[in-house]
Amino acid sequence: MYHSLPLKDIQITDPFFTGRIDTARNIAIPYMWETLNDRVPGVAPSHCIENFQIAAGLKEGEFHGFWFQDTDLWKWIEGVAYSLATHPDAELEKTVDEAIDLAGKAQQEDGYLDTYYIIKGLDKRFTNLRDNHEMYVAGHMFEAAVAYYEATGKRKLLDMACRVADCFDANFGPEEYKLHGYPGHEEIELGLAKLYRVTGEKRYILLAKYFLDVRGHQPHYYDAESKARGEVRPAWGHLRYPQAPYTYNQAHKPVREQAEGAGHAVRQLYLLSGMADVGEMADDPTLVEAANTVFQNIIHKQMYITGGVGSTHEGEAFSFNYDLPPERCYTETCASIALAMTASRLNRIQPNSCYGDTVERTLYNGILSGVSLDGTKYFYINPLEVWPDRCLRRQDMAVDPERMGWFGCACCPPNVLRTLTGLGSYMYAADEDSLLVDQYIASKVKADVAGQQVAFTLDANFPWCGSVKITMDSAATFKLMLRKPYWAKTCTLTVNGETIEAPVENGYIVLDRAFAAGDVIALDMPMETRFMSASVRTPNYAGKTALMRGPVVYCLEEKDNGDLLWNLSVKPGEAKAEHHPELLCGVTTITCQGQREAAESDLYTEEAPAAQDVELTFVPYYAWGNRGKGEMSVWVRRS
Amino acid sequence: MYHSLPLKDIQITDPFFTGRIDTARNIAIPYMWETLNDRVPGVAPSHCIENFQIAAGLKEGEFHGFWFQDTDLWKWIEGVAYSLATHPDAELEKTVDEAIDLAGKAQQEDGYLDTYYIIKGLDKRFTNLRDNHEMYVAGHMFEAAVAYYEATGKRKLLDMACRVADCFDANFGPEEYKLHGYPGHEEIELGLAKLYRVTGEKRYILLAKYFLDVRGHQPHYYDAESKARGEVRPAWGHLRYPQAPYTYNQAHKPVREQAEGAGHAVRQLYLLSGMADVGEMADDPTLVEAANTVFQNIIHKQMYITGGVGSTHEGEAFSFNYDLPPERCYTETCASIALAMTASRLNRIQPNSCYGDTVERTLYNGILSGVSLDGTKYFYINPLEVWPDRCLRRQDMAVDPERMGWFGCACCPPNVLRTLTGLGSYMYAADEDSLLVDQYIASKVKADVAGQQVAFTLDANFPWCGSVKITMDSAATFKLMLRKPYWAKTCTLTVNGETIEAPVENGYIVLDRAFAAGDVIALDMPMETRFMSASVRTPNYAGKTALMRGPVVYCLEEKDNGDLLWNLSVKPGEAKAEHHPELLCGVTTITCQGQREAAESDLYTEEAPAAQDVELTFVPYYAWGNRGKGEMSVWVRRS
């Protein structure tokens, strides 16, 4: 079993990511704090802090916002904690401490802490697990508490979290006198696993396992719960899955029998993350296996080329295998993050490059596309094709053609925050005798491997250049395992200038040796423009190609190529990659030859439109939409 | 001004249509009567006749169905009347008479007749013109009454209709003491025009003109009406058109200022039909001109190649210029019928082949596709591309992959019925000195032209063969005007075997001469397979072609070409047309060369999928979906 390296032991020096992480730290963290306090003019009030004030008895008023509004604070604290781990900031820490103190005042005698029910009436708590997210809120609190404890050593929030967990443990479990329910929105499972990891309290991992074990069994808990509430109308999710109720919540059958990504995408992937954690920590390989089965279904049959998942706006959900429409996707930023979370957990259990490949795919494409280059605007949905007129003038389109400042349901912004400030957790993992290098993000690293202090410096210029250099800063004997990306056709490894034929195991290049201080391990993986095709089982992409270079998916934008993008086709073959340090915060563009059909005609004509040769300019997909509103397309016809 | 020839003077002998009309007469008419009486097992009860019984005081009970449920009866009577005009049927007439007697018992003292308000409370009548369809119901009653009077000479329903019209006239109009409202669903305008035509009662056409004149003016009648009802929530249509409320009802501005097809498609086209009728009969060319402006916008920028209109399910509506997605269209059968209705009216005012072309396009494609070959199943939506999995498994799809037996909102089936039984009205038109031949549907015809009895026989085998032969059965001197279809590249005209160079005026070939009995006018318009393209302004169709032959649009079906149709591409050029009398009730298929990409691969692969040569079989679009559920596509990639 591998573990991520502590964030404080990874100093990220990466030219691509440091600016983004700095923006998250310097712009997003204070901006979000202001929104939580309803102090940003022109932004709909969050009421998050106010809800805590009311729940704590410090203020009079009603609860406002979603029933999971508390998570805005917890996710913010988690993101802040990851930042504090590498960049201590006494003033920021003070702000967090005050927020924790406030939340502490709201916590109930028995540990319960959810401002929605505290304000609305505690008699109603635990009566609608299906819809009302109490366990989801708790899970995010646990993540925040563990992150803050690990970053600062402060126990207050961790202790509060344990009391919340104890409250759930007192109320849920196999015992006759307890409730036998489980969350409608998964998250508490992975939260409890983190709590178990730092506290060693076995009840926590057993409770998480209980939630997974009872999930989806008949007679159905949600049916009973719904009946007890006197509910008459069918559940929202039922309408969408008449054949298999509760598919929306991944509760249509027991989790070990589920084989395909289904229902709400973020829930599905938080569930898989929890299954991986709990399976490993509670020593139940059947959970890990089941999680991996669904994960493999997703990446092989339900994932967009950008690492986006969720093919339909209805239920923010998976639809079915090979249904991947580019214009009507959901591909929520949070879902890509959750896919990376799942991949990273499965990799720590049974390392395979497919997991790091997936993290890399989401990171450089479907996650980063969720935030504007200046770090202040966000996409909830990350479409692969946009005709702004259609987005704005058709009522059946959910896609926004431009990023927005904040959302009523503000899940994506803090999720991006914690992903960027916690980036280190995706980069490396270690076990007793080996160290995995999963993401080639330049950094200085310290790690305990095989009882030795290992220190090294990784130099790289991803995603623009495939040359990676690792310089050992200390001597050590261990297995260095370097992920061989799926896109690397050739991969040349040298140690101190000498070419090495190293074995590849599960997609990792393995260097098992005694390293001396000063040893230089260089990996050269030429990045070429690749003209990708989609499986013939997938409609929408037949006859089309999507350009990739290294891990980066490219797209055409109206800004560079004029409007009516659908009239463009590209000639696969020659492509010129060129780096533009000034463009879009520095991107490598791709230009290649193509054609444009431009002749005006009647609506329907017997004349096939004549095509003219044109030069096409592709920019990285993650950077689209940063130069005003316009058309965009990832997939382009082959000419 | 031209007029249609009376239906009784047109004996349709057409090999393509006679079977369909017979099916409508022998299957649909009795079937629909049974559904109106709730006697079809397995079909949701219509309650239509029952509502009349309750309104007449013959039965106790509540109103059931839509607020426009009465129109099911009126549209059925209209369709039956057209059938009776050419095929007298005493028993059927007796059934209609009984239905009319029943409705007569429900009619109120002041002429009002709408079972919804009679049962629910007459105090509420005329309080929600925007939503509740009272005038729409009346319009359909007027159409039924005129049709039945013209077919049978019986006045009872006509007199009832006049009393209904008198009631509206007593309550609506410019006078201070009257209501100044107008219908949310247009239809009464064209109904009143018909009533005026047969009764000569000038008040009726003036009332229709009033409804058009006040439509969309500010302060807005619907706003005042809504306020008077104490309505709090914004109107349904408002949510869809926040920038221009009442666009859904074509009441966002005065009708003479409207320039583009907008809002609910059927309403839009019933409005245009009414504007054409009223403009002509009330001698207001500005109404005709405005109707034509919108009509031209529709056929040039908002019409599917099949003659379908309505690009979005939301509001069953037009979306915007060039937005014509093939899979997410609405293209309601009724909307294509309404497009033909509008075209036919405009043509009678200012003949131009564009109108007959449009009637022909809808007739052989988007209208006929609405009904199964056996005449018992119907499409509401007529998609141009179907992947059944997507229709069935995505909640955001409105398209059904298969025709259904009956609808709760059963507007399309009787609309198809009246179109088929009243087909003659689209075929010919005459004025003082000329006769237009608009549709080449084989028939024996009598007409009064230029004070003479003209009789002729038209032989044709449309839509499979472009040879038309007109044999004069009497001598007469007049202008015979033959529509030159847009698809006819060459058009050879002979009279008694001698080739004639006749002038073409407004798209009509004009033969102005003295015809002798026995004269044979032959028009030869070779039908070739045409590989159509769409304007570069339209997305979805770039790089694709749709096959047409004569007026018929073709499609690929899974049944003939295997599944995953999107992997097929067609090589424009050689095409073999072959008639199959046994297939799909007799169709000409087209086979041509193409390619299929079939290699299985990963979801995303660098390998462009290899293509194999295949022969593709295209069938007429209207006939699709008659051999079980499967994929279908009109537009196909060019290889």
CSV table of N, CA, C and O in Angstrom, one decimal, chain B residues 26 32 43 45 47 108 160-161 336 346 348 375 415 425 428 479 496 572 580 595 600:
chain,number,residue,atom,x,y,z
B,26,ASN,N,-61.0,4.3,-44.1
B,26,ASN,CA,-61.5,3.0,-43.7
B,26,ASN,C,-60.9,2.7,-42.3
B,26,ASN,O,-61.5,1.9,-41.6
B,32,MET,N,-60.7,6.7,-34.9
B,32,MET,CA,-60.7,8.0,-34.1
B,32,MET,C,-62.1,8.2,-33.4
B,32,MET,O,-62.2,8.6,-32.3
B,43,VAL,N,-56.1,2.3,-24.9
B,43,VAL,CA,-55.8,3.7,-25.2
B,43,VAL,C,-56.4,4.6,-24.1
B,43,VAL,O,-57.5,4.4,-23.7
B,45,PRO,N,-58.4,7.2,-22.2
B,45,PRO,CA,-59.6,7.7,-22.7
B,45,PRO,C,-59.5,9.2,-23.1
B,45,PRO,O,-58.8,10.0,-22.5
B,47,HIS,N,-62.3,11.3,-23.5
B,47,HIS,CA,-63.4,12.0,-22.8
B,47,HIS,C,-64.0,13.0,-23.7
B,47,HIS,O,-64.8,13.8,-23.2
B,108,GLN,N,-74.9,27.1,-25.7
B,108,GLN,CA,-75.6,28.0,-24.7
B,108,GLN,C,-76.5,28.9,-25.5
B,108,GLN,O,-76.4,29.2,-26.7
B,160,MET,N,-74.9,26.5,-36.1
B,160,MET,CA,-74.3,26.5,-34.8
B,160,MET,C,-73.0,27.3,-34.7
B,160,MET,O,-72.7,28.1,-33.8
B,161,ALA,N,-72.2,27.2,-35.8
B,161,ALA,CA,-70.9,27.9,-35.9
B,161,ALA,C,-71.2,29.4,-35.9
B,161,ALA,O,-70.4,30.2,-35.3
B,336,SER,N,-45.8,20.8,-39.9
B,336,SER,CA,-45.6,20.7,-41.4
B,336,SER,C,-46.9,20.9,-42.1
B,336,SER,O,-46.9,21.5,-43.2
B,346,LEU,N,-51.0,31.5,-49.4
B,346,LEU,CA,-50.3,32.5,-50.0
B,346,LEU,C,-50.2,32.3,-51.6
B,346,LEU,O,-50.3,33.3,-52.3
B,348,ARG,N,-52.5,31.1,-53.4
B,348,ARG,CA,-53.8,31.5,-54.1
B,348,ARG,C,-53.9,33.0,-54.2
B,348,ARG,O,-54.6,33.5,-55.1
B,375,GLY,N,-51.3,3.3,-41.2
B,375,GLY,CA,-52.3,4.3,-40.8
B,375,GLY,C,-52.7,4.3,-39.4
B,375,GLY,O,-53.7,5.0,-39.0
B,415,ASN,N,-55.2,15.8,-37.7
B,415,ASN,CA,-54.7,16.7,-38.6
B,415,ASN,C,-54.2,16.0,-39.9
B,415,ASN,O,-54.3,16.5,-41.0
B,425,SER,N,-57.6,20.0,-52.0
B,425,SER,CA,-57.5,21.4,-51.9
B,425,SER,C,-56.1,22.0,-52.1
B,425,SER,O,-55.9,23.1,-52.3
B,428,TYR,N,-55.0,21.9,-56.9
B,428,TYR,CA,-55.3,22.8,-58.0
B,428,TYR,C,-55.9,24.1,-57.5
B,428,TYR,O,-56.4,24.1,-56.3
B,479,LYS,N,-55.7,29.6,-69.5
B,479,LYS,CA,-54.2,29.5,-69.2
B,479,LYS,C,-54.0,28.3,-68.3
B,479,LYS,O,-54.5,28.3,-67.1
B,496,ASN,N,-49.5,17.1,-77.5
B,496,ASN,CA,-49.8,16.1,-78.6
B,496,ASN,C,-48.5,15.7,-79.2
B,496,ASN,O,-48.4,15.6,-80.4
B,572,PRO,N,-20.8,10.8,-53.2
B,572,PRO,CA,-21.7,11.4,-54.1
B,572,PRO,C,-21.4,11.1,-55.5
B,572,PRO,O,-20.2,11.0,-55.8
B,580,HIS,N,-39.3,-0.9,-55.7
B,580,HIS,CA,-39.7,-2.2,-55.0
B,580,HIS,C,-41.1,-2.1,-54.6
B,580,HIS,O,-41.5,-1.6,-53.6
B,595,GLN,N,-18.7,4.1,-47.6
B,595,GLN,CA,-17.7,3.4,-46.8
B,595,GLN,C,-18.2,3.3,-45.4
B,595,GLN,O,-19.1,4.0,-44.9
B,600,GLU,N,-12.9,-2.0,-34.3
B,600,GLU,CA,-13.0,-1.7,-32.9
B,600,GLU,C,-11.7,-1.1,-32.4
B,600,GLU,O,-10.7,-1.4,-32.9
